[in-house]
Amino acid sequence: MTQPVIVTAVFPIRPDSRDAVVEALRTALPLVHDEPGCELYAIHEAADGTLVMIEKWASEALLDDHGTSPAVAALVGEIGQYLTAEVAVTRMTAIPIGSTGKGSL
Amino acid sequence: MTQPVIVTAVFPIRPDSRDAVVEALRTALPLVHDEPGCELYAIHEAADGTLVMIEKWASEALLDDHGTSPAVAALVGEIGQYLTAEVAVTRMTAIPIGSTGKGSL
């Protein structure tokens, strides 16, 4: 059975590179949003400057395709120089709970 | 200005406790969903068994209140014994990008 995949991707970046990274994301994200199976691809900023992407994909297969997309290749090319460590990607399945809609992405 | 807060909370649990923890979450989450300011409080499971909550709260103040809620106290009391390390909580602000709605929670 095909089920959605939820992803967190943690980008540890050099503090002085924040604006350059966000600029690259402003270019890349609309392209990713148009990829098949992309339901959510949203970036967030923690107090320590770490950036965290929260994603939802329609299936594992479409998420795999995203990994080789031109938009991702371009983004990696742009921001690789600003990373202080590897991007930590976690793939997950949802455990939906409750009836209000607040229990699942 | 009051702005929403996005949170990830990573629960490292003993593999043999998965069902007990999910059972406790099934009790706690509907109560949390009814707390003031809760817009999203959804649990996910990674391949290594780690559980990850993704949350959205209307404000920092309401998220602070959540931290002292009876539902959270009860949940911590139930699942504390199953944790192999502290829950890692990250508070974030969104950087909304794009016009499709896929760029923010």
Coordinates of N, CA and C in Angstrom, one line a residue:
Chain A
M1 N 0.8 -1.2 0.0 CA 0.0 0.0 0.0 C 0.9 1.2 0.0
T2 N 0.5 2.2 -0.8 CA 1.2 3.5 -0.8 C 0.7 4.4 0.3
Q3 N 1.6 4.8 1.1 CA 1.2 5.8 2.1 C 2.1 7.0 2.2
P4 N 1.7 8.1 2.6 CA 2.5 9.3 2.6 C 3.7 9.1 3.5
V5 N 4.7 9.9 3.2 CA 6.0 9.9 4.0 C 6.1 11.3 4.6
I6 N 6.4 11.4 5.9 CA 6.7 12.7 6.5 C 8.2 12.7 6.7
V7 N 8.8 13.9 6.5 CA 10.3 14.0 6.5 C 10.7 15.2 7.4
T8 N 11.7 15.1 8.2 CA 12.4 16.3 8.7 C 13.8 16.3 8.2
A9 N 14.3 17.4 7.8 CA 15.6 17.6 7.3 C 16.2 18.8 8.0
V10 N 17.3 18.5 8.8 CA 17.9 19.5 9.6 C 19.2 20.0 8.9
F11 N 19.2 21.3 8.7 CA 20.4 21.9 8.0 C 21.2 22.7 9.0
P12 N 22.3 22.2 9.4 CA 23.2 23.0 10.3 C 24.1 23.9 9.4
I13 N 23.8 25.2 9.5 CA 24.5 26.2 8.6 C 25.3 27.2 9.4
R14 N 26.3 27.7 8.8 CA 27.1 28.8 9.4 C 26.2 30.0 9.6
P15 N 26.3 30.5 10.8 CA 25.4 31.6 11.2 C 25.4 32.8 10.2
D16 N 26.7 33.1 9.7 CA 26.8 34.3 8.8 C 26.3 34.0 7.4
S17 N 25.8 32.8 7.2 CA 25.3 32.4 5.8 C 23.8 32.4 5.8
R18 N 23.1 32.7 6.8 CA 21.6 32.6 6.9 C 20.9 33.2 5.8
D19 N 21.2 34.4 5.5 CA 20.5 35.2 4.4 C 20.7 34.5 3.0
A20 N 22.0 34.1 2.8 CA 22.3 33.5 1.5 C 21.5 32.1 1.3
V21 N 21.4 31.4 2.4 CA 20.7 30.1 2.4 C 19.2 30.3 2.2
V22 N 18.7 31.3 2.9 CA 17.2 31.6 2.7 C 17.0 32.1 1.3
E23 N 17.9 32.8 0.7 CA 17.7 33.3 -0.7 C 17.7 32.1 -1.6
A24 N 18.6 31.1 -1.4 CA 18.6 29.9 -2.3 C 17.3 29.1 -2.1
L25 N 16.8 29.1 -0.9 CA 15.6 28.4 -0.6 C 14.4 29.0 -1.3
R26 N 14.4 30.4 -1.4 CA 13.3 31.1 -2.0 C 13.3 30.7 -3.5
T27 N 14.4 30.4 -4.1 CA 14.4 30.0 -5.5 C 14.0 28.5 -5.6
A28 N 14.5 27.7 -4.7 CA 14.3 26.2 -4.9 C 12.9 25.8 -4.5
L29 N 12.3 26.4 -3.4 CA 11.1 25.8 -2.9 C 9.9 25.8 -3.8
P30 N 9.6 26.9 -4.5 CA 8.5 26.8 -5.5 C 8.7 25.7 -6.5
L31 N 9.9 25.4 -6.9 CA 10.2 24.3 -7.9 C 9.9 23.0 -7.2
V32 N 10.3 22.8 -6.0 CA 10.0 21.6 -5.3 C 8.5 21.4 -5.1
H33 N 7.8 22.5 -4.8 CA 6.3 22.4 -4.5 C 5.6 21.9 -5.8
D34 N 6.2 22.1 -7.0 CA 5.6 21.6 -8.2 C 6.0 20.2 -8.6
E35 N 6.9 19.6 -7.8 CA 7.3 18.2 -8.1 C 6.2 17.2 -7.8
P36 N 6.1 16.1 -8.5 CA 5.0 15.2 -8.3 C 5.1 14.6 -6.9
G37 N 4.0 14.6 -6.2 CA 3.9 14.0 -4.9 C 4.2 14.9 -3.7
C38 N 4.7 16.2 -4.0 CA 5.0 17.1 -2.9 C 3.7 17.7 -2.4
E39 N 3.5 17.4 -1.1 CA 2.3 18.0 -0.4 C 2.6 19.1 0.6
L40 N 3.9 19.0 1.1 CA 4.3 20.0 2.0 C 5.9 20.1 2.0
Y41 N 6.4 21.3 2.0 CA 7.9 21.4 1.9 C 8.2 22.8 2.5
A42 N 8.3 22.9 3.8 CA 8.3 24.1 4.5 C 9.5 24.3 5.4
I43 N 10.1 25.5 5.4 CA 11.3 25.7 6.1 C 11.1 26.5 7.4
H44 N 11.9 26.2 8.4 CA 11.7 26.8 9.7 C 13.1 27.1 10.3
E45 N 13.1 28.0 11.2 CA 14.4 28.5 11.8 C 14.4 28.3 13.3
A46 N 15.4 27.7 13.9 CA 15.4 27.5 15.3 C 16.3 28.7 15.9
A47 N 16.2 28.8 17.2 CA 16.9 29.9 17.9 C 18.4 29.9 17.6
D48 N 19.0 28.7 17.5 CA 20.4 28.6 17.3 C 20.8 28.7 15.8
G49 N 19.8 29.1 14.9 CA 20.1 29.3 13.5 C 20.0 28.1 12.7
T50 N 19.8 26.9 13.2 CA 19.6 25.7 12.4 C 18.3 25.9 11.7
L51 N 18.3 25.4 10.4 CA 17.1 25.5 9.6 C 16.5 24.0 9.5
V52 N 15.2 23.9 9.6 CA 14.6 22.6 9.6 C 13.5 22.6 8.6
M53 N 13.6 21.7 7.6 CA 12.5 21.5 6.6 C 11.6 20.4 7.1
I54 N 10.3 20.7 7.0 CA 9.3 19.7 7.3 C 8.5 19.4 6.0
E55 N 8.5 18.1 5.6 CA 8.0 17.7 4.3 C 6.9 16.6 4.4
K56 N 6.0 16.6 3.4 CA 5.1 15.5 3.3 C 5.1 15.1 1.8
W57 N 5.3 13.8 1.5 CA 5.3 13.3 0.2 C 4.3 12.2 0.0
A58 N 3.7 12.1 -1.2 CA 2.6 11.2 -1.4 C 3.0 9.7 -1.3
S59 N 4.3 9.5 -1.5 CA 4.8 8.1 -1.5 C 6.3 8.1 -1.3
E60 N 6.9 6.9 -0.9 CA 8.3 6.8 -0.9 C 8.9 6.9 -2.2
A61 N 8.3 6.4 -3.3 CA 8.8 6.4 -4.6 C 9.0 7.9 -5.1
L62 N 7.9 8.7 -4.8 CA 8.0 10.1 -5.3 C 9.0 10.9 -4.5
L63 N 9.2 10.5 -3.2 CA 10.2 11.2 -2.4 C 11.6 10.8 -2.9
D64 N 11.8 9.5 -3.3 CA 13.0 9.1 -3.9 C 13.3 10.0 -5.2
D65 N 12.3 10.2 -6.0 CA 12.5 11.0 -7.2 C 12.9 12.4 -6.9
H66 N 12.3 12.9 -5.8 CA 12.7 14.3 -5.4 C 14.2 14.4 -5.1
G67 N 14.7 13.3 -4.5 CA 16.1 13.3 -4.2 C 17.1 13.5 -5.4
T68 N 16.6 13.2 -6.5 CA 17.4 13.4 -7.8 C 16.9 14.5 -8.7
S69 N 16.0 15.4 -8.1 CA 15.4 16.4 -9.0 C 16.4 17.5 -9.3
P70 N 16.2 18.2 -10.4 CA 17.1 19.4 -10.7 C 17.1 20.5 -9.6
A71 N 15.9 20.7 -9.0 CA 15.8 21.8 -8.0 C 16.7 21.4 -6.8
V72 N 16.7 20.1 -6.4 CA 17.5 19.7 -5.3 C 19.0 19.8 -5.6
A73 N 19.3 19.4 -6.8 CA 20.8 19.4 -7.2 C 21.2 20.9 -7.2
A74 N 20.4 21.8 -7.7 CA 20.8 23.2 -7.7 C 20.9 23.8 -6.3
L75 N 20.0 23.4 -5.5 CA 20.0 23.9 -4.1 C 21.3 23.4 -3.3
V76 N 21.6 22.1 -3.5 CA 22.7 21.5 -2.9 C 24.0 22.2 -3.4
G77 N 24.0 22.5 -4.7 CA 25.2 23.2 -5.2 C 25.3 24.6 -4.6
E78 N 24.2 25.2 -4.4 CA 24.3 26.6 -3.8 C 24.6 26.6 -2.3
I79 N 24.0 25.7 -1.5 CA 24.2 25.9 -0.1 C 25.2 24.9 0.6
G80 N 25.7 24.0 -0.2 CA 26.6 23.0 0.3 C 27.8 23.7 1.1
Q81 N 28.3 24.8 0.5 CA 29.4 25.6 1.1 C 29.1 26.2 2.5
Y82 N 27.8 26.3 2.8 CA 27.4 26.9 4.0 C 27.1 25.9 5.2
L83 N 27.1 24.6 4.8 CA 26.7 23.6 5.9 C 27.9 23.4 6.8
T84 N 27.7 23.2 8.1 CA 28.7 22.9 9.0 C 28.8 21.4 9.3
A85 N 27.8 20.7 8.8 CA 27.7 19.2 9.0 C 26.7 18.7 7.9
E86 N 26.6 17.4 7.8 CA 25.6 16.9 6.8 C 24.2 17.2 7.2
V87 N 23.3 17.3 6.2 CA 21.9 17.5 6.5 C 21.4 16.2 7.0
A88 N 20.7 16.2 8.2 CA 20.2 15.0 8.8 C 18.7 14.8 8.4
V89 N 18.5 13.8 7.6 CA 17.2 13.6 7.0 C 16.5 12.4 7.7
T90 N 15.3 12.5 8.2 CA 14.6 11.5 8.9 C 13.2 11.2 8.1
R91 N 13.1 10.0 7.6 CA 11.8 9.6 7.0 C 10.9 9.0 8.0
M92 N 9.6 9.3 8.0 CA 8.7 8.8 9.0 C 7.4 8.5 8.4
T93 N 6.6 7.6 9.1 CA 5.2 7.4 8.8 C 4.4 8.0 9.9
A94 N 3.2 8.5 9.6 CA 2.3 9.2 10.5 C 1.6 8.1 11.4
I95 N 1.3 8.5 12.6 CA 0.4 7.7 13.4 C -0.8 8.6 13.7
P96 N -1.8 8.7 12.9 CA -2.8 9.7 13.0 C -3.7 9.4 14.3
I97 N -3.9 10.4 15.1 CA -4.6 10.3 16.3 C -5.6 11.5 16.5
G98 N -6.8 11.1 16.9 CA -7.8 12.2 17.2 C -8.7 12.4 16.0
S99 N -9.7 13.3 16.2 CA -10.7 13.5 15.1 C -10.8 15.0 14.7
T100 N -9.9 15.8 15.2 CA -10.0 17.2 15.0 C -9.1 17.7 13.7
G101 N -8.3 16.8 13.2 CA -7.4 17.2 12.1 C -6.1 17.7 12.6
K102 N -6.0 17.9 14.0 CA -4.8 18.4 14.5 C -3.7 17.3 14.8
G103 N -4.2 16.0 14.6 CA -3.3 14.9 14.9 C -2.6 14.4 13.7
S104 N -2.7 15.0 12.5 CA -1.9 14.6 11.4 C -1.6 15.8 10.5
L105 N -0.5 15.7 9.8 CA -0.1 16.8 8.8 C -1.0 16.7 7.6
Chain B
M1 N 4.9 41.3 18.4 CA 3.9 40.6 17.6 C 3.9 39.2 17.9
T2 N 2.7 38.7 18.1 CA 2.5 37.2 18.3 C 2.6 36.5 17.0
Q3 N 3.5 35.5 17.0 CA 3.5 34.7 15.8 C 3.5 33.2 16.2
P4 N 3.0 32.3 15.3 CA 3.0 30.9 15.6 C 4.3 30.3 15.9
V5 N 4.4 29.3 16.6 CA 5.6 28.5 16.9 C 5.5 27.1 16.4
I6 N 6.5 26.7 15.6 CA 6.5 25.3 15.2 C 7.5 24.5 16.0
V7 N 7.2 23.3 16.4 CA 8.0 22.6 17.3 C 8.2 21.1 16.8
T8 N 9.4 20.6 16.9 CA 9.6 19.2 16.8 C 10.1 18.7 18.1
A9 N 9.6 17.5 18.5 CA 9.9 16.9 19.8 C 10.3 15.4 19.5
V10 N 11.5 15.1 19.7 CA 12.0 13.7 19.3 C 12.0 12.9 20.6
F11 N 11.3 11.8 20.6 CA 11.2 10.9 21.7 C 12.0 9.6 21.4
P12 N 13.2 9.4 22.0 CA 13.9 8.2 21.8 C 13.4 7.2 22.8
I13 N 12.8 6.1 22.3 CA 12.1 5.2 23.2 C 12.7 3.8 23.1
R14 N 12.5 3.0 24.1 CA 13.0 1.5 24.1 C 12.1 0.9 23.0
P15 N 12.7 0.1 22.1 CA 11.9 -0.5 21.0 C 10.8 -1.4 21.5
D16 N 11.0 -2.1 22.7 CA 9.9 -3.0 23.1 C 8.8 -2.2 23.8
S17 N 8.9 -0.9 23.9 CA 7.8 -0.1 24.6 C 6.9 0.6 23.5
R18 N 7.2 0.4 22.3 CA 6.4 1.2 21.2 C 4.9 1.2 21.4
D19 N 4.3 0.0 21.6 CA 2.9 -0.1 21.7 C 2.4 0.6 23.0
A20 N 3.1 0.5 24.1 CA 2.7 1.2 25.3 C 2.7 2.7 25.1
V21 N 3.8 3.2 24.5 CA 3.9 4.6 24.3 C 2.8 5.2 23.4
V22 N 2.5 4.4 22.3 CA 1.5 4.9 21.4 C 0.1 4.9 22.1
E23 N -0.1 3.9 22.9 CA -1.4 3.8 23.7 C -1.5 5.1 24.6
A24 N -0.4 5.5 25.2 CA -0.4 6.7 26.1 C -0.7 7.9 25.2
L25 N -0.1 7.9 24.0 CA -0.3 9.1 23.1 C -1.8 9.1 22.7
R26 N -2.4 8.0 22.5 CA -3.8 8.0 22.1 C -4.7 8.6 23.1
T27 N -4.3 8.5 24.4 CA -5.1 9.1 25.4 C -4.7 10.6 25.5
A28 N -3.5 11.0 25.4 CA -3.0 12.3 25.6 C -3.4 13.3 24.5
L29 N -3.2 12.8 23.3 CA -3.3 13.8 22.1 C -4.6 14.5 22.0
P30 N -5.8 13.8 22.1 CA -7.0 14.5 22.0 C -7.2 15.6 23.1
L31 N -6.6 15.4 24.2 CA -6.6 16.4 25.3 C -5.7 17.6 24.9
V32 N -4.6 17.3 24.3 CA -3.7 18.4 23.9 C -4.3 19.2 22.8
H33 N -5.0 18.5 21.9 CA -5.6 19.2 20.7 C -6.7 20.2 21.2
D34 N -7.2 20.0 22.4 CA -8.2 20.9 22.9 C -7.6 22.0 23.7
E35 N -6.3 22.0 23.9 CA -5.6 23.1 24.7 C -5.6 24.4 23.9
P36 N -5.7 25.5 24.6 CA -5.7 26.8 23.8 C -4.5 27.0 23.0
G37 N -4.6 27.4 21.8 CA -3.5 27.7 20.9 C -2.9 26.5 20.2
C38 N -3.4 25.3 20.4 CA -2.9 24.1 19.7 C -3.5 24.0 18.3
E39 N -2.7 24.1 17.3 CA -3.1 24.0 15.9 C -2.7 22.7 15.2
L40 N -1.7 22.1 15.8 CA -1.2 20.8 15.2 C -0.4 20.1 16.3
Y41 N -0.6 18.8 16.5 CA 0.2 18.1 17.5 C 0.1 16.6 17.0
A42 N 1.0 16.3 16.1 CA 0.9 15.0 15.4 C 2.1 14.2 15.6
I43 N 2.0 12.9 15.8 CA 3.1 12.0 16.1 C 3.4 11.1 14.9
H44 N 4.7 10.9 14.7 CA 5.3 10.1 13.6 C 6.3 9.1 14.1
E45 N 6.6 8.1 13.3 CA 7.5 7.0 13.7 C 8.5 6.9 12.6
A46 N 9.8 6.9 13.0 CA 10.9 6.7 12.1 C 11.3 5.2 12.0
A47 N 12.1 4.9 11.0 CA 12.4 3.5 10.8 C 13.2 2.9 12.0
D48 N 13.9 3.7 12.8 CA 14.6 3.2 13.9 C 13.8 3.2 15.2
G49 N 12.5 3.5 15.0 CA 11.6 3.4 16.2 C 11.4 4.7 16.9
T50 N 12.3 5.7 16.6 CA 12.1 7.0 17.3 C 10.8 7.6 16.9
L51 N 10.1 8.2 17.9 CA 8.8 8.9 17.6 C 9.1 10.4 17.6
V52 N 8.5 11.1 16.6 CA 8.7 12.5 16.5 C 7.4 13.3 16.4
M53 N 7.2 14.2 17.4 CA 6.0 15.0 17.4 C 6.3 16.3 16.5
I54 N 5.3 16.6 15.7 CA 5.4 17.9 15.0 C 4.2 18.7 15.4
E55 N 4.5 20.0 15.9 CA 3.5 20.8 16.6 C 3.4 22.2 16.0
K56 N 2.3 22.8 16.1 CA 2.1 24.2 15.8 C 1.2 24.8 16.9
W57 N 1.8 25.9 17.4 CA 1.1 26.6 18.5 C 0.9 28.1 18.1
A58 N -0.2 28.7 18.5 CA -0.6 30.0 18.1 C 0.4 31.1 18.6
S59 N 1.1 30.8 19.8 CA 2.0 31.7 20.3 C 3.0 31.0 21.3
E60 N 4.1 31.7 21.6 CA 5.0 31.2 22.6 C 4.4 31.0 23.9
A61 N 3.5 32.0 24.3 CA 2.9 32.0 25.6 C 2.0 30.8 25.8
L62 N 1.2 30.5 24.7 CA 0.3 29.3 24.8 C 1.1 28.0 24.8
L63 N 2.2 28.0 24.0 CA 3.1 26.8 24.1 C 3.7 26.6 25.5
D64 N 4.1 27.7 26.1 CA 4.6 27.6 27.5 C 3.5 27.0 28.4
D65 N 2.3 27.5 28.2 CA 1.2 26.9 29.1 C 1.0 25.4 28.8
H66 N 1.1 25.0 27.6 CA 1.0 23.6 27.2 C 2.0 22.8 28.1
G67 N 3.2 23.3 28.2 CA 4.3 22.6 29.0 C 3.9 22.3 30.4
T68 N 2.9 23.0 30.9 CA 2.5 22.7 32.3 C 1.1 22.1 32.4
S69 N 0.6 21.7 31.3 CA -0.8 21.2 31.2 C -0.9 19.8 31.9
P70 N -2.1 19.5 32.4 CA -2.4 18.2 33.1 C -2.1 17.1 32.1
A71 N -2.5 17.3 30.8 CA -2.3 16.2 29.8 C -0.9 15.8 29.6
V72 N 0.0 16.9 29.6 CA 1.4 16.6 29.4 C 2.0 16.0 30.7
A73 N 1.6 16.4 31.9 CA 2.1 15.8 33.1 C 1.7 14.3 33.1
A74 N 0.5 14.0 32.7 CA 0.1 12.6 32.7 C 0.9 11.8 31.7
L75 N 1.1 12.4 30.6 CA 1.8 11.7 29.5 C 3.3 11.4 29.9
V76 N 3.9 12.4 30.5 CA 5.3 12.3 31.0 C 5.4 11.2 32.1
G77 N 4.3 11.2 33.0 CA 4.3 10.1 34.0 C 4.2 8.7 33.4
E78 N 3.4 8.6 32.3 CA 3.2 7.3 31.7 C 4.5 6.8 30.9
I79 N 5.1 7.7 30.1 CA 6.1 7.3 29.2 C 7.5 7.5 29.6
G80 N 7.7 8.3 30.7 CA 9.0 8.6 31.2 C 9.9 7.3 31.3
Q81 N 9.3 6.2 31.8 CA 10.0 5.0 32.0 C 10.5 4.3 30.7
Y82 N 9.9 4.7 29.6 CA 10.3 4.1 28.3 C 11.3 4.9 27.5
L83 N 11.7 6.1 28.0 CA 12.6 6.9 27.2 C 14.1 6.4 27.5
T84 N 14.9 6.4 26.4 CA 16.3 6.1 26.6 C 17.2 7.3 26.7
A85 N 16.6 8.5 26.5 CA 17.3 9.7 26.6 C 16.2 10.8 26.7
E86 N 16.7 12.0 27.0 CA 15.7 13.1 27.1 C 15.0 13.4 25.8
V87 N 13.7 13.8 25.9 CA 13.0 14.3 24.7 C 13.7 15.6 24.2
A88 N 14.0 15.6 22.9 CA 14.7 16.8 22.3 C 13.7 17.7 21.7
V89 N 13.5 18.8 22.3 CA 12.5 19.8 21.8 C 13.1 20.9 21.1
T90 N 12.7 21.3 19.9 CA 13.2 22.4 19.2 C 12.0 23.3 18.8
R91 N 12.1 24.6 19.3 CA 11.1 25.6 18.9 C 11.6 26.4 17.7
M92 N 10.7 26.6 16.8 CA 11.1 27.3 15.5 C 10.1 28.3 15.1
T93 N 10.5 29.2 14.2 CA 9.6 30.1 13.5 C 9.6 29.7 12.1
A94 N 8.5 29.9 11.4 CA 8.4 29.6 10.0 C 9.0 30.6 9.1
I95 N 9.5 30.2 8.0 CA 9.9 31.1 6.9 C 9.0 30.7 5.7
P96 N 7.8 31.3 5.7 CA 6.9 30.9 4.6 C 7.4 31.3 3.2
I97 N 7.4 30.3 2.3 CA 7.9 30.5 0.9 C 6.9 30.0 0.0
G98 N 6.6 30.7 -1.1 CA 5.8 30.2 -2.2 C 4.3 30.6 -2.0
S99 N 3.5 30.3 -3.0 CA 2.1 30.7 -3.0 C 1.2 29.5 -3.1
T100 N 1.7 28.3 -2.9 CA 0.8 27.1 -3.1 C 0.2 26.6 -1.8
G101 N 0.7 27.2 -0.7 CA 0.3 26.6 0.6 C 1.2 25.5 1.1
K102 N 2.0 25.0 0.2 CA 2.9 23.9 0.5 C 4.2 24.3 1.3
G103 N 4.3 25.7 1.4 CA 5.5 26.2 2.0 C 5.4 26.6 3.4
S104 N 4.2 26.3 4.0 CA 4.1 26.5 5.5 C 3.1 25.5 6.0
L105 N 3.3 25.2 7.3 CA 2.4 24.3 8.0 C 1.0 25.0 8.3

